[in-house]
Amino acid sequence: MRKIFLFAFAALALTACNDPKSQEKAILDDVIKIHDSVMTYDDQLMHNKMKLDTLMNIAKNEEAKARIKDLVGRLNKADSSMSNWMNKFDAAQKGKSHTEIMNYLSEQKKQVKAIDSVVKSAVTESAEYLKPFKK
């Protein structure tokens, strides 16, 4: 009886893996999971940007101003990259074939992973710069 149950479970699992809708849902879930992870950095990104803007107004030398400007630029790029991606992302993919959907979602997964890297890097680097200024 146990062997029959295990066989039936294995057969069901294999069938589910071959179901196109299940494949599409799995990769869409991956994309959304990465997106949600990136969005956890949004508050920190904005907070760091505001602090850097404040520091820019009181920076005493050109080297500090250049560094702050670079960090703000990286934060802006990270923020706009995520916003642009979200505005263009189409989860529904109505009227598309399974292959088209899988290709689209695979490409979106690559894009959102790259954005994840850009956001994390910008937030981490700006946070490191801001450490000495914490009160």
PDB file of C-alpha atoms in Angstrom:
ATOM      1  CA  MET A   1       0.000   0.000   0.000  1.00  0.00           C
ATOM      2  CA  ARG A   2       2.798   2.394   0.909  1.00  0.00           C
ATOM      3  CA  LYS A   3       4.581   1.672  -2.392  1.00  0.00           C
ATOM      4  CA  ILE A   4       1.417   2.419  -4.330  1.00  0.00           C
ATOM      5  CA  PHE A   5       1.017   5.715  -2.482  1.00  0.00           C
ATOM      6  CA  LEU A   6       4.634   6.701  -3.175  1.00  0.00           C
ATOM      7  CA  PHE A   7       4.279   5.750  -6.843  1.00  0.00           C
ATOM      8  CA  ALA A   8       1.052   7.740  -7.164  1.00  0.00           C
ATOM      9  CA  PHE A   9       2.631  10.750  -5.452  1.00  0.00           C
ATOM     10  CA  ALA A  10       5.687  10.578  -7.727  1.00  0.00           C
ATOM     11  CA  ALA A  11       3.478  10.305 -10.813  1.00  0.00           C
ATOM     12  CA  LEU A  12       1.425  13.283  -9.673  1.00  0.00           C
ATOM     13  CA  ALA A  13       4.556  15.324  -9.014  1.00  0.00           C
ATOM     14  CA  LEU A  14       5.959  14.537 -12.454  1.00  0.00           C
ATOM     15  CA  THR A  15       2.668  15.380 -14.119  1.00  0.00           C
ATOM     16  CA  ALA A  16       2.499  18.702 -12.288  1.00  0.00           C
ATOM     17  CA  CYS A  17       6.016  19.564 -13.454  1.00  0.00           C
ATOM     18  CA  ASN A  18       4.970  19.027 -17.069  1.00  0.00           C
ATOM     19  CA  ASP A  19       1.826  21.155 -16.810  1.00  0.00           C
ATOM     20  CA  PRO A  20       2.466  24.394 -18.743  1.00  0.00           C
ATOM     21  CA  LYS A  21       0.383  26.533 -16.361  1.00  0.00           C
ATOM     22  CA  SER A  22       2.329  25.155 -13.389  1.00  0.00           C
ATOM     23  CA  GLN A  23       5.604  26.011 -15.096  1.00  0.00           C
ATOM     24  CA  GLU A  24       4.386  29.506 -15.871  1.00  0.00           C
ATOM     25  CA  LYS A  25       3.156  30.012 -12.314  1.00  0.00           C
ATOM     26  CA  ALA A  26       6.443  28.751 -10.868  1.00  0.00           C
ATOM     27  CA  ILE A  27       8.582  31.188 -12.831  1.00  0.00           C
ATOM     28  CA  LEU A  28       6.109  34.033 -12.226  1.00  0.00           C
ATOM     29  CA  ASP A  29       6.303  33.269  -8.502  1.00  0.00           C
ATOM     30  CA  ASP A  30      10.112  33.485  -8.742  1.00  0.00           C
ATOM     31  CA  VAL A  31       9.898  36.877 -10.458  1.00  0.00           C
ATOM     32  CA  ILE A  32       7.446  38.207  -7.872  1.00  0.00           C
ATOM     33  CA  LYS A  33       9.565  36.859  -5.008  1.00  0.00           C
ATOM     34  CA  ILE A  34      12.644  38.701  -6.319  1.00  0.00           C
ATOM     35  CA  HIS A  35      10.561  41.856  -6.851  1.00  0.00           C
ATOM     36  CA  ASP A  36       9.240  41.682  -3.299  1.00  0.00           C
ATOM     37  CA  SER A  37      12.775  41.246  -1.983  1.00  0.00           C
ATOM     38  CA  VAL A  38      13.954  44.328  -3.887  1.00  0.00           C
ATOM     39  CA  MET A  39      11.037  46.364  -2.580  1.00  0.00           C
ATOM     40  CA  THR A  40      12.150  45.766   1.006  1.00  0.00           C
ATOM     41  CA  TYR A  41      15.053  48.125   0.235  1.00  0.00           C
ATOM     42  CA  ASP A  42      12.832  50.957  -1.004  1.00  0.00           C
ATOM     43  CA  ASP A  43      12.498  52.774   2.333  1.00  0.00           C
ATOM     44  CA  GLN A  44      16.229  52.533   3.009  1.00  0.00           C
ATOM     45  CA  LEU A  45      16.995  53.776  -0.498  1.00  0.00           C
ATOM     46  CA  MET A  46      14.821  56.873  -0.027  1.00  0.00           C
ATOM     47  CA  HIS A  47      16.116  57.466   3.498  1.00  0.00           C
ATOM     48  CA  ASN A  48      19.745  57.313   2.330  1.00  0.00           C
ATOM     49  CA  LYS A  49      18.987  59.615  -0.586  1.00  0.00           C
ATOM     50  CA  MET A  50      17.420  62.243   1.704  1.00  0.00           C
ATOM     51  CA  LYS A  51      20.393  62.096   4.085  1.00  0.00           C
ATOM     52  CA  LEU A  52      22.834  62.444   1.201  1.00  0.00           C
ATOM     53  CA  ASP A  53      20.880  65.409  -0.196  1.00  0.00           C
ATOM     54  CA  THR A  54      21.168  67.073   3.213  1.00  0.00           C
ATOM     55  CA  LEU A  55      24.896  66.336   3.375  1.00  0.00           C
ATOM     56  CA  MET A  56      25.390  67.777  -0.113  1.00  0.00           C
ATOM     57  CA  ASN A  57      24.143  71.140   1.150  1.00  0.00           C
ATOM     58  CA  ILE A  58      26.709  71.240   3.952  1.00  0.00           C
ATOM     59  CA  ALA A  59      29.649  69.465   2.267  1.00  0.00           C
ATOM     60  CA  LYS A  60      32.771  71.577   2.564  1.00  0.00           C
ATOM     61  CA  ASN A  61      34.973  70.233  -0.223  1.00  0.00           C
ATOM     62  CA  GLU A  62      34.568  69.210  -3.846  1.00  0.00           C
ATOM     63  CA  GLU A  63      35.725  65.634  -3.212  1.00  0.00           C
ATOM     64  CA  ALA A  64      32.922  65.062  -0.698  1.00  0.00           C
ATOM     65  CA  LYS A  65      30.388  66.711  -3.007  1.00  0.00           C
ATOM     66  CA  ALA A  66      31.492  64.520  -5.917  1.00  0.00           C
ATOM     67  CA  ARG A  67      31.196  61.363  -3.826  1.00  0.00           C
ATOM     68  CA  ILE A  68      27.757  62.338  -2.542  1.00  0.00           C
ATOM     69  CA  LYS A  69      26.630  63.216  -6.070  1.00  0.00           C
ATOM     70  CA  ASP A  70      27.817  59.805  -7.288  1.00  0.00           C
ATOM     71  CA  LEU A  71      25.972  57.977  -4.508  1.00  0.00           C
ATOM     72  CA  VAL A  72      22.770  59.948  -5.092  1.00  0.00           C
ATOM     73  CA  GLY A  73      23.067  59.176  -8.796  1.00  0.00           C
ATOM     74  CA  ARG A  74      23.395  55.466  -8.080  1.00  0.00           C
ATOM     75  CA  LEU A  75      20.381  55.548  -5.762  1.00  0.00           C
ATOM     76  CA  ASN A  76      18.350  57.433  -8.380  1.00  0.00           C
ATOM     77  CA  LYS A  77      19.368  54.938 -11.059  1.00  0.00           C
ATOM     78  CA  ALA A  78      18.407  52.017  -8.826  1.00  0.00           C
ATOM     79  CA  ASP A  79      15.051  53.586  -7.999  1.00  0.00           C
ATOM     80  CA  SER A  80      14.212  54.485 -11.587  1.00  0.00           C
ATOM     81  CA  SER A  81      15.296  51.043 -12.828  1.00  0.00           C
ATOM     82  CA  MET A  82      12.848  49.384 -10.468  1.00  0.00           C
ATOM     83  CA  SER A  83      10.055  51.824 -11.305  1.00  0.00           C
ATOM     84  CA  ASN A  84      10.575  51.395 -15.045  1.00  0.00           C
ATOM     85  CA  TRP A  85      10.618  47.618 -14.730  1.00  0.00           C
ATOM     86  CA  MET A  86       7.410  47.608 -12.673  1.00  0.00           C
ATOM     87  CA  ASN A  87       5.637  49.898 -15.164  1.00  0.00           C
ATOM     88  CA  LYS A  88       6.544  47.649 -18.099  1.00  0.00           C
ATOM     89  CA  PHE A  89       6.030  44.273 -16.417  1.00  0.00           C
ATOM     90  CA  ASP A  90       2.999  42.370 -17.710  1.00  0.00           C
ATOM     91  CA  ALA A  91       2.231  39.361 -15.543  1.00  0.00           C
ATOM     92  CA  ALA A  92      -0.952  38.444 -17.417  1.00  0.00           C
ATOM     93  CA  GLN A  93       0.577  37.799 -20.848  1.00  0.00           C
ATOM     94  CA  LYS A  94      -2.898  37.316 -22.333  1.00  0.00           C
ATOM     95  CA  GLY A  95      -3.064  35.606 -25.710  1.00  0.00           C
ATOM     96  CA  LYS A  96       0.548  34.413 -25.629  1.00  0.00           C
ATOM     97  CA  SER A  97       1.727  30.856 -26.148  1.00  0.00           C
ATOM     98  CA  HIS A  98       3.357  28.871 -23.372  1.00  0.00           C
ATOM     99  CA  THR A  99       6.760  29.300 -25.042  1.00  0.00           C
ATOM    100  CA  GLU A 100       6.287  33.062 -25.371  1.00  0.00           C
ATOM    101  CA  ILE A 101       5.215  33.329 -21.743  1.00  0.00           C
ATOM    102  CA  MET A 102       8.154  31.251 -20.510  1.00  0.00           C
ATOM    103  CA  ASN A 103      10.619  33.293 -22.594  1.00  0.00           C
ATOM    104  CA  TYR A 104       9.109  36.560 -21.370  1.00  0.00           C
ATOM    105  CA  LEU A 105       9.132  35.527 -17.720  1.00  0.00           C
ATOM    106  CA  SER A 106      12.678  34.160 -17.986  1.00  0.00           C
ATOM    107  CA  GLU A 107      13.820  37.503 -19.383  1.00  0.00           C
ATOM    108  CA  GLN A 108      11.917  39.379 -16.679  1.00  0.00           C
ATOM    109  CA  LYS A 109      13.548  37.212 -14.029  1.00  0.00           C
ATOM    110  CA  LYS A 110      16.994  38.128 -15.398  1.00  0.00           C
ATOM    111  CA  GLN A 111      16.068  41.802 -15.450  1.00  0.00           C
ATOM    112  CA  VAL A 112      14.679  41.909 -11.933  1.00  0.00           C
ATOM    113  CA  LYS A 113      17.736  40.005 -10.635  1.00  0.00           C
ATOM    114  CA  ALA A 114      19.981  42.635 -12.216  1.00  0.00           C
ATOM    115  CA  ILE A 115      17.881  45.389 -10.641  1.00  0.00           C
ATOM    116  CA  ASP A 116      18.107  43.578  -7.306  1.00  0.00           C
ATOM    117  CA  SER A 117      21.886  43.705  -7.554  1.00  0.00           C
ATOM    118  CA  VAL A 118      21.904  47.409  -8.483  1.00  0.00           C
ATOM    119  CA  VAL A 119      19.536  48.335  -5.650  1.00  0.00           C
ATOM    120  CA  LYS A 120      21.373  46.334  -2.990  1.00  0.00           C
ATOM    121  CA  SER A 121      24.727  47.714  -4.094  1.00  0.00           C
ATOM    122  CA  ALA A 122      23.535  51.338  -4.091  1.00  0.00           C
ATOM    123  CA  VAL A 123      21.827  51.010  -0.710  1.00  0.00           C
ATOM    124  CA  THR A 124      24.781  49.214   0.879  1.00  0.00           C
ATOM    125  CA  GLU A 125      27.377  51.631  -0.469  1.00  0.00           C
ATOM    126  CA  SER A 126      25.388  54.708   0.519  1.00  0.00           C
ATOM    127  CA  ALA A 127      24.730  53.271   3.988  1.00  0.00           C
ATOM    128  CA  GLU A 128      28.465  52.695   4.444  1.00  0.00           C
ATOM    129  CA  TYR A 129      29.181  56.289   3.467  1.00  0.00           C
ATOM    130  CA  LEU A 130      26.541  57.565   5.887  1.00  0.00           C
ATOM    131  CA  LYS A 131      27.751  55.549   8.915  1.00  0.00           C
ATOM    132  CA  PRO A 132      30.049  58.278  10.279  1.00  0.00           C
ATOM    133  CA  PHE A 133      27.203  60.799  10.115  1.00  0.00           C
ATOM    134  CA  LYS A 134      24.738  58.819  12.230  1.00  0.00           C
ATOM    135  CA  LYS A 135      23.631  60.544  15.393  1.00  0.00           C
TER     136      LYS A 135
END
